[in-house]
Amino acid sequence: DAGITQSPRHKVTETGTPVTLRCHQTENHRYMYWYRQDPGHGLRLIHYSYGVKDTDKGEVSDGYSVSRSKTEDFLLTLESATSSQTSVYFCAISEPDQRATIEQFFGPGTRLTVL
Amino acid sequence: GQNIDQPTEMTATEGAIVQINCTYQTSGFNGLFWYQQHAGEAPTFLSYNVLDGLEEKGRFSSFLSRSKGYSYLLLKELQMKDSASYLCAVRYNNDMRFGAGTRLTVKP
């Protein structure tokens, strides 16, 4: 199994509060991703990173920001949480190679509830 | 848009064969992935197709037709542990898009 951990695994917070989720990897993979998963929508990409300090927006980036100051850590921040951000958040990593398969390995997920 | 369509739910019997279909928009296509996700767990990689044809890996096979924008995942000799959601994902250039998943229930 790829070494990916997420913290916290569960969080309940109130509307308007800031929340930071952490993804940590021990695989030295260059690419890291944050997804949210909601019933009926599947996994949707929020932001991704292709190297330290290099990040880009995904499909559903509004209301989220990210930072990557080290290869192993990718942080997702909700500056002011809203109930629509209640979801399960997955971090994923990948390392491009010459085969260009680039499968992604997923962390265990964080269940966030915004009341 | 880049809609990826797959059936919401399927049911099959232990020992049988099941085929899960996935259709996608072809513009910008750069590879198709299948993932398995058990309830409450993370998705895990099953297969990858970028060229037309069938890729076989044990009890699981995946087929791709790029011109038709169509793929299927074939599961043989179904076991109870195969009850899970199966996610079809398409890479469009550098962007990965997932279908909503097919929840498969295997019955004895």
GROMACS .gro file of C-alpha atoms in nm:
model
  223
    1ASP     CA    1   0.000   0.000   0.000
    2ALA     CA    2   0.117   0.350  -0.082
    3GLY     CA    3   0.212   0.544   0.230
    4ILE     CA    4  -0.056   0.810   0.243
    5THR     CA    5  -0.218   0.937   0.560
    6GLN     CA    6  -0.482   1.200   0.612
    7SER     CA    7  -0.561   1.394   0.926
    8PRO     CA    8  -0.801   1.434   1.084
    9ARG     CA    9  -1.005   1.130   0.975
   10HIS     CA   10  -1.327   1.280   1.104
   11LYS     CA   11  -1.419   1.639   1.183
   12VAL     CA   12  -1.737   1.822   1.278
   13THR     CA   13  -1.724   2.199   1.258
   14GLU     CA   14  -1.958   2.497   1.240
   15THR     CA   15  -2.040   2.720   0.948
   16GLY     CA   16  -1.796   3.007   0.911
   17THR     CA   17  -1.501   2.843   1.086
   18PRO     CA   18  -1.169   2.776   0.910
   19VAL     CA   19  -1.070   2.413   0.857
   20THR     CA   20  -0.740   2.263   0.740
   21LEU     CA   21  -0.703   1.905   0.624
   22ARG     CA   22  -0.361   1.747   0.593
   23CYS     CA   23  -0.233   1.486   0.353
   24HIS     CA   24   0.106   1.328   0.420
   25GLN     CA   25   0.291   1.085   0.193
   26THR     CA   26   0.608   0.884   0.236
   27GLU     CA   27   0.640   0.780  -0.131
   28ASN     CA   28   0.816   1.093  -0.260
   29HIS     CA   29   0.557   1.119  -0.540
   30ARG     CA   30   0.557   1.447  -0.726
   31TYR     CA   31   0.183   1.486  -0.786
   32MET     CA   32  -0.071   1.525  -0.510
   33TYR     CA   33  -0.446   1.581  -0.539
   34TRP     CA   34  -0.746   1.672  -0.326
   35TYR     CA   35  -1.087   1.532  -0.420
   36ARG     CA   36  -1.428   1.546  -0.261
   37GLN     CA   37  -1.676   1.262  -0.294
   38ASP     CA   38  -2.050   1.317  -0.268
   39PRO     CA   39  -2.339   1.079  -0.346
   40GLY     CA   40  -2.439   1.099  -0.710
   41HIS     CA   41  -2.135   1.303  -0.809
   42GLY     CA   42  -1.843   1.069  -0.775
   43LEU     CA   43  -1.498   1.205  -0.706
   44ARG     CA   44  -1.441   1.566  -0.806
   45LEU     CA   45  -1.100   1.730  -0.818
   46ILE     CA   46  -1.059   2.036  -0.596
   47HIS     CA   47  -0.692   2.126  -0.639
   48TYR     CA   48  -0.375   1.947  -0.733
   49SER     CA   49  -0.002   2.000  -0.702
   50TYR     CA   50   0.274   1.900  -0.944
   51GLY     CA   51   0.561   1.996  -0.716
   52VAL     CA   52   0.658   2.200  -0.413
   53LYS     CA   53   0.485   2.537  -0.430
   54ASP     CA   54   0.328   2.442  -0.768
   55THR     CA   55  -0.049   2.406  -0.748
   56ASP     CA   56  -0.346   2.443  -0.979
   57LYS     CA   57  -0.724   2.450  -0.959
   58GLY     CA   58  -0.949   2.157  -1.031
   59GLU     CA   59  -1.314   2.125  -1.121
   60VAL     CA   60  -1.458   2.248  -0.788
   61SER     CA   61  -1.199   2.484  -0.638
   62ASP     CA   62  -1.424   2.768  -0.517
   63GLY     CA   63  -1.405   2.808  -0.139
   64TYR     CA   64  -1.085   2.604  -0.109
   65SER     CA   65  -0.716   2.686  -0.104
   66VAL     CA   66  -0.410   2.461  -0.089
   67SER     CA   67  -0.044   2.480   0.001
   68ARG     CA   68   0.252   2.253  -0.056
   69SER     CA   69   0.570   2.366   0.116
   70LYS     CA   70   0.728   2.019   0.127
   71THR     CA   71   0.708   1.719  -0.109
   72GLU     CA   72   0.541   1.505   0.155
   73ASP     CA   73   0.264   1.741   0.272
   74PHE     CA   74  -0.035   1.887   0.089
   75LEU     CA   75  -0.278   2.099   0.291
   76LEU     CA   76  -0.637   2.180   0.199
   77THR     CA   77  -0.795   2.483   0.368
   78LEU     CA   78  -1.156   2.586   0.386
   79GLU     CA   79  -1.126   2.953   0.484
   80SER     CA   80  -1.488   2.976   0.601
   81ALA     CA   81  -1.665   2.641   0.598
   82THR     CA   82  -2.018   2.614   0.459
   83SER     CA   83  -2.271   2.331   0.485
   84SER     CA   84  -2.223   2.259   0.113
   85GLN     CA   85  -1.866   2.156   0.195
   86THR     CA   86  -1.987   1.864   0.404
   87SER     CA   87  -1.830   1.573   0.221
   88VAL     CA   88  -1.568   1.300   0.227
   89TYR     CA   89  -1.231   1.436   0.120
   90PHE     CA   90  -0.970   1.212  -0.039
   91CYS     CA   91  -0.607   1.288  -0.101
   92ALA     CA   92  -0.429   1.105  -0.383
   93ILE     CA   93  -0.073   1.084  -0.512
   94SER     CA   94   0.086   0.981  -0.838
   95GLU     CA   95   0.428   0.975  -1.000
   96PRO     CA   96   0.446   1.017  -1.378
   97ASP     CA   97   0.663   0.765  -1.557
   98GLN     CA   98   0.751   0.683  -1.914
   99ARG     CA   99   0.452   0.449  -1.946
  100ALA     CA  100   0.231   0.746  -1.859
  101THR     CA  101  -0.004   0.513  -1.674
  102ILE     CA  102  -0.013   0.755  -1.382
  103GLU     CA  103  -0.256   0.563  -1.164
  104GLN     CA  104  -0.343   0.752  -0.850
  105PHE     CA  105  -0.313   0.606  -0.501
  106PHE     CA  106  -0.569   0.731  -0.253
  107GLY     CA  107  -0.549   0.809   0.115
  108PRO     CA  108  -0.808   0.678   0.363
  109GLY     CA  109  -1.030   0.987   0.346
  110THR     CA  110  -1.152   1.255   0.585
  111ARG     CA  111  -1.519   1.281   0.667
  112LEU     CA  112  -1.604   1.650   0.725
  113THR     CA  113  -1.939   1.766   0.856
  114VAL     CA  114  -2.021   2.137   0.860
  115LEU     CA  115  -2.318   2.221   1.080
  116GLY     CA  116  -1.854   1.905  -2.045
  117GLN     CA  117  -1.684   1.576  -1.984
  118ASN     CA  118  -1.968   1.354  -1.865
  119ILE     CA  119  -1.879   1.003  -1.769
  120ASP     CA  120  -2.180   0.776  -1.751
  121GLN     CA  121  -2.211   0.439  -1.581
  122PRO     CA  122  -2.505   0.255  -1.428
  123THR     CA  123  -2.585   0.346  -1.071
  124GLU     CA  124  -2.644  -0.004  -0.939
  125MET     CA  125  -2.609  -0.366  -1.050
  126THR     CA  126  -2.679  -0.699  -0.885
  127ALA     CA  127  -2.525  -1.034  -0.973
  128THR     CA  128  -2.494  -1.384  -0.830
  129GLU     CA  129  -2.184  -1.537  -0.676
  130GLY     CA  130  -1.988  -1.731  -0.940
  131ALA     CA  131  -2.143  -1.542  -1.230
  132ILE     CA  132  -1.997  -1.286  -1.473
  133VAL     CA  133  -2.093  -0.918  -1.470
  134GLN     CA  134  -2.011  -0.639  -1.714
  135ILE     CA  135  -2.009  -0.275  -1.602
  136ASN     CA  136  -2.026  -0.026  -1.885
  137CYS     CA  137  -1.886   0.326  -1.902
  138THR     CA  138  -1.935   0.587  -2.173
  139TYR     CA  139  -1.746   0.912  -2.198
  140GLN     CA  140  -1.689   1.209  -2.423
  141THR     CA  141  -1.397   1.141  -2.655
  142SER     CA  142  -1.251   1.489  -2.708
  143GLY     CA  143  -0.919   1.521  -2.523
  144PHE     CA  144  -0.916   1.155  -2.416
  145ASN     CA  145  -0.583   1.046  -2.269
  146GLY     CA  146  -0.651   0.719  -2.085
  147LEU     CA  147  -0.921   0.537  -1.889
  148PHE     CA  148  -0.898   0.387  -1.542
  149TRP     CA  149  -1.117   0.157  -1.334
  150TYR     CA  150  -1.109   0.173  -0.956
  151GLN     CA  151  -1.278  -0.040  -0.691
  152GLN     CA  152  -1.411   0.121  -0.375
  153HIS     CA  153  -1.553  -0.073  -0.081
  154ALA     CA  154  -1.798   0.114   0.140
  155GLY     CA  155  -1.618   0.356   0.373
  156GLU     CA  156  -1.279   0.293   0.215
  157ALA     CA  157  -1.050   0.457  -0.037
  158PRO     CA  158  -1.063   0.375  -0.409
  159THR     CA  159  -0.802   0.125  -0.525
  160PHE     CA  160  -0.666   0.098  -0.880
  161LEU     CA  161  -0.787  -0.195  -1.091
  162SER     CA  162  -0.696  -0.132  -1.454
  163TYR     CA  163  -0.581   0.113  -1.718
  164ASN     CA  164  -0.661   0.131  -2.091
  165VAL     CA  165  -0.524   0.380  -2.341
  166LEU     CA  166  -0.534   0.170  -2.659
  167ASP     CA  167  -0.833  -0.015  -2.804
  168GLY     CA  168  -0.883  -0.369  -2.689
  169LEU     CA  169  -0.900  -0.589  -2.387
  170GLU     CA  170  -0.667  -0.583  -2.086
  171GLU     CA  171  -0.691  -0.893  -1.868
  172LYS     CA  172  -0.578  -0.916  -1.509
  173GLY     CA  173  -0.689  -1.230  -1.331
  174ARG     CA  174  -1.066  -1.234  -1.281
  175PHE     CA  175  -1.096  -0.875  -1.401
  176SER     CA  176  -1.074  -0.750  -1.760
  177SER     CA  177  -1.125  -0.405  -1.905
  178PHE     CA  178  -1.210  -0.315  -2.262
  179LEU     CA  179  -1.177   0.014  -2.448
  180SER     CA  180  -1.311   0.148  -2.776
  181ARG     CA  181  -1.177   0.498  -2.825
  182SER     CA  182  -1.383   0.574  -3.135
  183LYS     CA  183  -1.707   0.484  -2.953
  184GLY     CA  184  -1.611   0.651  -2.622
  185TYR     CA  185  -1.691   0.322  -2.449
  186SER     CA  186  -1.532   0.096  -2.193
  187TYR     CA  187  -1.643  -0.196  -1.983
  188LEU     CA  188  -1.512  -0.377  -1.678
  189LEU     CA  189  -1.574  -0.752  -1.679
  190LEU     CA  190  -1.569  -0.941  -1.352
  191LYS     CA  191  -1.564  -1.322  -1.372
  192GLU     CA  192  -1.627  -1.588  -1.109
  193LEU     CA  193  -1.786  -1.332  -0.882
  194GLN     CA  194  -1.713  -1.355  -0.512
  195MET     CA  195  -1.898  -1.195  -0.223
  196LYS     CA  196  -1.598  -0.970  -0.161
  197ASP     CA  197  -1.650  -0.814  -0.506
  198SER     CA  198  -1.950  -0.626  -0.365
  199ALA     CA  199  -1.826  -0.268  -0.395
  200SER     CA  200  -1.855   0.043  -0.609
  201TYR     CA  201  -1.665   0.049  -0.936
  202LEU     CA  202  -1.548   0.387  -1.060
  203CYS     CA  203  -1.473   0.469  -1.421
  204ALA     CA  204  -1.228   0.759  -1.460
  205VAL     CA  205  -1.103   0.930  -1.773
  206ARG     CA  206  -0.794   1.143  -1.806
  207TYR     CA  207  -0.850   1.441  -2.030
  208ASN     CA  208  -0.506   1.586  -2.105
  209ASN     CA  209  -0.383   1.637  -1.745
  210ASP     CA  210  -0.727   1.643  -1.581
  211MET     CA  211  -0.888   1.329  -1.433
  212ARG     CA  212  -1.268   1.299  -1.431
  213PHE     CA  213  -1.458   1.029  -1.245
  214GLY     CA  214  -1.798   0.881  -1.306
  215ALA     CA  215  -2.039   0.860  -1.013
  216GLY     CA  216  -1.965   0.488  -0.973
  217THR     CA  217  -2.159   0.163  -1.010
  218ARG     CA  218  -2.256  -0.008  -0.688
  219LEU     CA  219  -2.234  -0.384  -0.741
  220THR     CA  220  -2.407  -0.622  -0.502
  221VAL     CA  221  -2.309  -0.987  -0.522
  222LYS     CA  222  -2.571  -1.225  -0.384
  223PRO     CA  223  -2.520  -1.587  -0.281
   0.00000   0.00000   0.00000
